[in-house]
Amino acid sequence: MKVFKFGGASVSNYEKIRNVGFIVQHFPSEKMMIVISAMGKTTNALEKVTDAFFAGKKEEALQLFRAVKLQHLDEAKFLLVTHFNPLMEQFNNFFTEVEWLLHDKPVREYDYYYDQIVCVGELLSTSIVSAYLNEIGINNQWLDVRDIFRTDDNFRDATIDLAFTQQQIDEQVKPVFNRTNIVITQGFIGCTDENESTTLGREGSDYSAALFANMLDAEHLTIWKDVKGVMNADPKEFADAQYISELNYDEVIEMAYYGAQVIHPKTIKPLQNKNIPLIV
C-alpha cells in the first residue's frame, strides 16, 4: 500500500492533471490511496467568496463563486469525453451545497462559513482527477473524506477523532481496495458528528495524507511537489542551495521549526509513530 499526496500546484490545470495520470500509470499493480488538494489558487478564490458572503454581499459572493465553477468546468472539458456528464452530476451537487448557503444570511461565526465554502475546492479537484483517471483506463474509486475523518467543531483548525477515524478507515476504506487498486480522496477537510464540514488548519492536506499512511499501514508516503525535493535553503534566496538526499524525522521537524516550508511538523508525527518513510 502506497499513499500519494498531490498538492494544489500539481493539479492546477488540465496539463498538470494529465501529468498526475502519467505518474500513476507507472504503478500499474500497486494499491494506492491518493490524497489531493484544491486546484491552484482555488482556496484563495473561495476565501473571497466567504468574505463577500459574510459581509452581506450576496450577489458578489455568487459572482465570485460562478468564476470558480467556470474554471473547473473549463478544465474538465479539456480532459473528459465519456466521463464528462457523470462528473457534471457530481459537480452540481457540490455547487448546490455552496449556493444554497450563499442565498442565506450569515447567522453564525465566520470560521463556520469558511469551512462550509472552502471545502468544495478539494471536492471539485478530486472529482476531476478521479474522472480523468477513469477516462484513461486507470480504474479508481472516489471517496468523500468527510465520511471518514471525524473532527470536533473547532472550525478552520479542527482536531481529528483518531479512534473513530481509524474505525471508519477499517470499515469503509480498506474494503474498497478489494474492488479497485486506487482510491482518491481529499486532504485538508473533515466533518463533525453533525455533518458540518471542517478544515484542518495549516498544511492540513499533508497531515491528512500522513494519517492515511499511518492508519492504512502504508509502506511509504510520497508527497509530490513542484520542486525536486528538500533543500538546505530557499533557492530563491540562496543560489547555491543544495538538495538533501535523506533526513531523519527529528531533522525534518527541526528544519520546519526554523522556517523550512516543505513539510509541516504535524505531518511527521503519524509517520514517525509507525516508522513510515516520507518521500518528497
GROMACS .gro file of C-alpha atoms in nm:
model
  280
    1MET     CA    1   0.000   0.000   0.000
    2LYS     CA    2   0.130   0.341  -0.103
    3VAL     CA    3  -0.012   0.683  -0.017
    4PHE     CA    4   0.041   0.961  -0.272
    5LYS     CA    5  -0.031   1.326  -0.198
    6PHE     CA    6  -0.063   1.583  -0.480
    7GLY     CA    7  -0.067   1.949  -0.378
    8GLY     CA    8  -0.255   2.231  -0.546
    9ALA     CA    9   0.034   2.324  -0.776
   10SER     CA   10   0.042   1.964  -0.902
   11VAL     CA   11  -0.325   1.976  -1.017
   12SER     CA   12  -0.353   2.346  -1.107
   13ASN     CA   13  -0.467   2.288  -1.468
   14TYR     CA   14  -0.553   2.014  -1.716
   15GLU     CA   15  -0.189   1.967  -1.821
   16LYS     CA   16  -0.081   1.908  -1.461
   17ILE     CA   17  -0.371   1.666  -1.411
   18ARG     CA   18  -0.258   1.473  -1.718
   19ASN     CA   19   0.083   1.454  -1.555
   20VAL     CA   20  -0.077   1.300  -1.245
   21GLY     CA   21  -0.220   1.033  -1.475
   22PHE     CA   22   0.126   0.979  -1.626
   23ILE     CA   23   0.276   0.932  -1.277
   24VAL     CA   24   0.006   0.691  -1.159
   25GLN     CA   25   0.045   0.481  -1.477
   26HIS     CA   26   0.397   0.396  -1.359
   27PHE     CA   27   0.248   0.193  -1.071
   28PRO     CA   28   0.004  -0.035  -1.258
   29SER     CA   29  -0.047  -0.305  -0.995
   30GLU     CA   30   0.008  -0.106  -0.674
   31LYS     CA   31  -0.263  -0.039  -0.420
   32MET     CA   32  -0.270   0.334  -0.375
   33MET     CA   33  -0.454   0.591  -0.164
   34ILE     CA   34  -0.426   0.926  -0.347
   35VAL     CA   35  -0.489   1.243  -0.145
   36ILE     CA   36  -0.536   1.565  -0.344
   37SER     CA   37  -0.555   1.935  -0.259
   38ALA     CA   38  -0.771   2.201  -0.426
   39MET     CA   39  -0.654   2.317  -0.768
   40GLY     CA   40  -0.403   2.602  -0.779
   41LYS     CA   41  -0.543   2.920  -0.626
   42THR     CA   42  -0.893   2.780  -0.570
   43THR     CA   43  -0.874   2.806  -0.190
   44ASN     CA   44  -0.785   3.177  -0.219
   45ALA     CA   45  -1.078   3.230  -0.458
   46LEU     CA   46  -1.319   3.053  -0.221
   47GLU     CA   47  -1.190   3.263   0.069
   48LYS     CA   48  -1.301   3.571  -0.128
   49VAL     CA   49  -1.642   3.412  -0.176
   50THR     CA   50  -1.663   3.361   0.201
   51ASP     CA   51  -1.555   3.721   0.272
   52ALA     CA   52  -1.819   3.864   0.038
   53PHE     CA   53  -2.093   3.641   0.179
   54PHE     CA   54  -2.007   3.721   0.540
   55ALA     CA   55  -2.003   4.095   0.455
   56GLY     CA   56  -2.362   4.062   0.331
   57LYS     CA   57  -2.267   4.099  -0.037
   58LYS     CA   58  -2.471   3.808  -0.169
   59GLU     CA   59  -2.454   3.895  -0.539
   60GLU     CA   60  -2.079   3.949  -0.526
   61ALA     CA   61  -2.033   3.617  -0.347
   62LEU     CA   62  -2.243   3.436  -0.609
   63GLN     CA   63  -2.047   3.602  -0.890
   64LEU     CA   64  -1.713   3.507  -0.736
   65PHE     CA   65  -1.834   3.151  -0.690
   66ARG     CA   66  -1.951   3.141  -1.052
   67ALA     CA   67  -1.591   3.213  -1.157
   68VAL     CA   68  -1.471   2.914  -0.953
   69LYS     CA   69  -1.738   2.696  -1.115
   70LEU     CA   70  -1.643   2.804  -1.468
   71GLN     CA   71  -1.274   2.744  -1.405
   72HIS     CA   72  -1.337   2.384  -1.302
   73LEU     CA   73  -1.582   2.325  -1.587
   74ASP     CA   74  -1.325   2.454  -1.836
   75GLU     CA   75  -1.054   2.221  -1.705
   76ALA     CA   76  -1.296   1.926  -1.715
   77LYS     CA   77  -1.382   2.000  -2.081
   78PHE     CA   78  -1.015   1.968  -2.176
   79LEU     CA   79  -0.982   1.631  -2.002
   80LEU     CA   80  -1.307   1.439  -2.041
   81VAL     CA   81  -1.536   1.293  -2.306
   82THR     CA   82  -1.716   0.981  -2.185
   83HIS     CA   83  -1.693   1.077  -1.816
   84PHE     CA   84  -1.796   1.441  -1.857
   85ASN     CA   85  -2.170   1.401  -1.792
   86PRO     CA   86  -2.132   1.189  -1.476
   87LEU     CA   87  -1.883   1.446  -1.346
   88MET     CA   88  -2.133   1.726  -1.410
   89GLU     CA   89  -2.388   1.548  -1.191
   90GLN     CA   90  -2.130   1.527  -0.913
   91PHE     CA   91  -2.029   1.892  -0.966
   92ASN     CA   92  -2.388   2.011  -0.949
   93ASN     CA   93  -2.431   1.850  -0.608
   94PHE     CA   94  -2.126   2.040  -0.480
   95PHE     CA   95  -2.235   2.366  -0.645
   96THR     CA   96  -2.580   2.337  -0.490
   97GLU     CA   97  -2.427   2.271  -0.148
   98VAL     CA   98  -2.248   2.609  -0.160
   99GLU     CA   99  -2.510   2.815  -0.347
  100TRP     CA  100  -2.782   2.708  -0.105
  101LEU     CA  101  -2.569   2.855   0.173
  102LEU     CA  102  -2.484   3.175  -0.023
  103HIS     CA  103  -2.853   3.256  -0.072
  104ASP     CA  104  -2.896   3.265   0.305
  105LYS     CA  105  -2.775   3.528   0.553
  106PRO     CA  106  -2.485   3.467   0.792
  107VAL     CA  107  -2.606   3.394   1.145
  108ARG     CA  108  -2.303   3.200   1.272
  109GLU     CA  109  -1.934   3.280   1.312
  110TYR     CA  110  -1.708   3.345   1.011
  111ASP     CA  111  -1.497   3.030   1.061
  112TYR     CA  112  -1.805   2.807   1.026
  113TYR     CA  113  -1.892   2.954   0.687
  114TYR     CA  114  -1.529   2.946   0.580
  115ASP     CA  115  -1.518   2.570   0.623
  116GLN     CA  116  -1.854   2.505   0.453
  117ILE     CA  117  -1.747   2.704   0.144
  118VAL     CA  118  -1.373   2.642   0.117
  119CYS     CA  119  -1.405   2.261   0.143
  120VAL     CA  120  -1.565   2.248  -0.203
  121GLY     CA  121  -1.224   2.316  -0.360
  122GLU     CA  122  -1.094   1.972  -0.262
  123LEU     CA  123  -1.420   1.802  -0.360
  124LEU     CA  124  -1.404   1.953  -0.710
  125SER     CA  125  -1.036   1.882  -0.775
  126THR     CA  126  -1.055   1.519  -0.662
  127SER     CA  127  -1.367   1.460  -0.871
  128ILE     CA  128  -1.192   1.586  -1.184
  129VAL     CA  129  -0.880   1.376  -1.123
  130SER     CA  130  -1.086   1.065  -1.047
  131ALA     CA  131  -1.295   1.110  -1.364
  132TYR     CA  132  -0.984   1.170  -1.574
  133LEU     CA  133  -0.806   0.859  -1.444
  134ASN     CA  134  -1.117   0.652  -1.518
  135GLU     CA  135  -1.132   0.812  -1.864
  136ILE     CA  136  -0.780   0.692  -1.948
  137GLY     CA  137  -0.842   0.343  -1.812
  138ILE     CA  138  -0.699   0.379  -1.461
  139ASN     CA  139  -0.987   0.243  -1.257
  140ASN     CA  140  -1.034   0.412  -0.922
  141GLN     CA  141  -1.292   0.488  -0.656
  142TRP     CA  142  -1.363   0.843  -0.536
  143LEU     CA  143  -1.442   0.884  -0.165
  144ASP     CA  144  -1.569   1.184   0.030
  145VAL     CA  145  -1.322   1.216   0.318
  146ARG     CA  146  -1.593   1.387   0.522
  147ASP     CA  147  -1.742   1.039   0.566
  148ILE     CA  148  -1.411   0.918   0.710
  149PHE     CA  149  -1.234   1.194   0.905
  150ARG     CA  150  -1.445   1.277   1.211
  151THR     CA  151  -1.344   1.604   1.380
  152ASP     CA  152  -1.453   1.839   1.655
  153ASP     CA  153  -1.625   2.169   1.567
  154ASN     CA  154  -1.319   2.392   1.602
  155PHE     CA  155  -1.373   2.531   1.254
  156ARG     CA  156  -1.064   2.621   1.047
  157ASP     CA  157  -0.837   2.423   1.280
  158ALA     CA  158  -1.035   2.110   1.361
  159THR     CA  159  -0.892   1.822   1.564
  160ILE     CA  160  -0.944   1.471   1.431
  161ASP     CA  161  -1.102   1.199   1.644
  162LEU     CA  162  -0.832   0.941   1.573
  163ALA     CA  163  -1.011   0.637   1.716
  164PHE     CA  164  -1.335   0.699   1.525
  165THR     CA  165  -1.142   0.781   1.206
  166GLN     CA  166  -0.940   0.459   1.232
  167GLN     CA  167  -1.269   0.268   1.265
  168GLN     CA  168  -1.406   0.441   0.953
  169ILE     CA  169  -1.091   0.355   0.758
  170ASP     CA  170  -1.114  -0.009   0.867
  171GLU     CA  171  -1.484  -0.034   0.781
  172GLN     CA  172  -1.521   0.199   0.481
  173VAL     CA  173  -1.183   0.238   0.311
  174LYS     CA  174  -1.000  -0.093   0.339
  175PRO     CA  175  -1.286  -0.295   0.182
  176VAL     CA  176  -1.279  -0.067  -0.126
  177PHE     CA  177  -0.931  -0.197  -0.207
  178ASN     CA  178  -1.087  -0.541  -0.263
  179ARG     CA  179  -1.262  -0.390  -0.568
  180THR     CA  180  -1.003  -0.146  -0.701
  181ASN     CA  181  -0.635  -0.070  -0.655
  182ILE     CA  182  -0.676   0.308  -0.637
  183VAL     CA  183  -0.882   0.524  -0.403
  184ILE     CA  184  -0.892   0.902  -0.447
  185THR     CA  185  -0.992   1.138  -0.169
  186GLN     CA  186  -0.936   1.487  -0.030
  187GLY     CA  187  -0.683   1.637   0.203
  188PHE     CA  188  -0.742   1.929   0.442
  189ILE     CA  189  -1.109   1.861   0.518
  190GLY     CA  190  -1.320   1.657   0.758
  191CYS     CA  191  -1.665   1.659   0.918
  192THR     CA  192  -1.825   1.690   1.261
  193ASP     CA  193  -2.073   1.440   1.404
  194GLU     CA  194  -2.344   1.688   1.300
  195ASN     CA  195  -2.241   1.661   0.933
  196GLU     CA  196  -2.079   2.005   0.919
  197SER     CA  197  -1.766   2.038   0.706
  198THR     CA  198  -1.441   2.133   0.878
  199THR     CA  199  -1.087   2.218   0.769
  200LEU     CA  200  -0.772   2.102   0.945
  201GLY     CA  201  -0.559   2.416   0.954
  202ARG     CA  202  -0.221   2.491   0.801
  203GLU     CA  203  -0.074   2.212   0.586
  204GLY     CA  204  -0.385   2.005   0.655
  205SER     CA  205  -0.355   1.815   0.325
  206ASP     CA  206  -0.010   1.674   0.405
  207TYR     CA  207  -0.137   1.587   0.753
  208SER     CA  208  -0.439   1.407   0.602
  209ALA     CA  209  -0.207   1.202   0.383
  210ALA     CA  210   0.016   1.117   0.680
  211LEU     CA  211  -0.285   0.998   0.882
  212PHE     CA  212  -0.398   0.776   0.593
  213ALA     CA  213  -0.046   0.634   0.569
  214ASN     CA  214  -0.048   0.561   0.942
  215MET     CA  215  -0.397   0.411   0.956
  216LEU     CA  216  -0.352   0.203   0.639
  217ASP     CA  217  -0.004   0.085   0.748
  218ALA     CA  218   0.139   0.214   0.420
  219GLU     CA  219   0.489   0.118   0.310
  220HIS     CA  220   0.559   0.486   0.247
  221LEU     CA  221   0.402   0.827   0.185
  222THR     CA  222   0.504   1.020  -0.126
  223ILE     CA  223   0.430   1.393  -0.136
  224TRP     CA  224   0.452   1.513  -0.497
  225LYS     CA  225   0.552   1.878  -0.520
  226ASP     CA  226   0.657   2.125  -0.789
  227VAL     CA  227   1.014   2.104  -0.655
  228LYS     CA  228   1.254   1.810  -0.685
  229GLY     CA  229   1.295   1.754  -0.313
  230VAL     CA  230   1.401   1.904   0.019
  231MET     CA  231   1.676   2.167   0.005
  232ASN     CA  232   1.908   2.308   0.271
  233ALA     CA  233   1.796   2.666   0.193
  234ASP     CA  234   1.539   2.860  -0.008
  235PRO     CA  235   1.672   2.858  -0.368
  236LYS     CA  236   1.501   3.192  -0.430
  237GLU     CA  237   1.725   3.343  -0.162
  238PHE     CA  238   2.041   3.133  -0.196
  239ALA     CA  239   2.170   3.043  -0.543
  240ASP     CA  240   2.395   2.767  -0.403
  241ALA     CA  241   2.115   2.581  -0.218
  242GLN     CA  242   2.163   2.204  -0.230
  243TYR     CA  243   1.923   1.911  -0.228
  244ILE     CA  244   1.931   1.686   0.080
  245SER     CA  245   1.903   1.318  -0.013
  246GLU     CA  246   1.792   1.186   0.326
  247LEU     CA  247   1.681   1.318   0.667
  248ASN     CA  248   1.559   1.155   0.985
  249TYR     CA  249   1.225   1.257   1.137
  250ASP     CA  250   1.376   1.484   1.403
  251GLU     CA  251   1.586   1.669   1.144
  252VAL     CA  252   1.277   1.741   0.932
  253ILE     CA  253   1.090   1.872   1.237
  254GLU     CA  254   1.389   2.090   1.329
  255MET     CA  255   1.411   2.230   0.976
  256ALA     CA  256   1.040   2.313   0.983
  257TYR     CA  257   1.078   2.478   1.322
  258TYR     CA  258   1.343   2.709   1.177
  259GLY     CA  259   1.126   2.806   0.882
  260ALA     CA  260   1.155   2.539   0.612
  261GLN     CA  261   0.829   2.537   0.412
  262VAL     CA  262   0.839   2.195   0.253
  263ILE     CA  263   0.696   1.978   0.538
  264HIS     CA  264   0.494   2.078   0.846
  265PRO     CA  265   0.591   1.912   1.178
  266LYS     CA  266   0.241   1.775   1.241
  267THR     CA  267   0.273   1.574   0.918
  268ILE     CA  268   0.577   1.392   1.055
  269LYS     CA  269   0.432   1.255   1.380
  270PRO     CA  270   0.188   0.995   1.234
  271LEU     CA  271   0.472   0.870   1.011
  272GLN     CA  272   0.729   0.864   1.291
  273ASN     CA  273   0.490   0.667   1.514
  274LYS     CA  274   0.497   0.375   1.268
  275ASN     CA  275   0.839   0.440   1.112
  276ILE     CA  276   0.683   0.507   0.768
  277PRO     CA  277   0.925   0.668   0.518
  278LEU     CA  278   0.830   1.001   0.359
  279ILE     CA  279   0.939   1.063   0.001
  280VAL     CA  280   0.927   1.418  -0.141
   0.00000   0.00000   0.00000
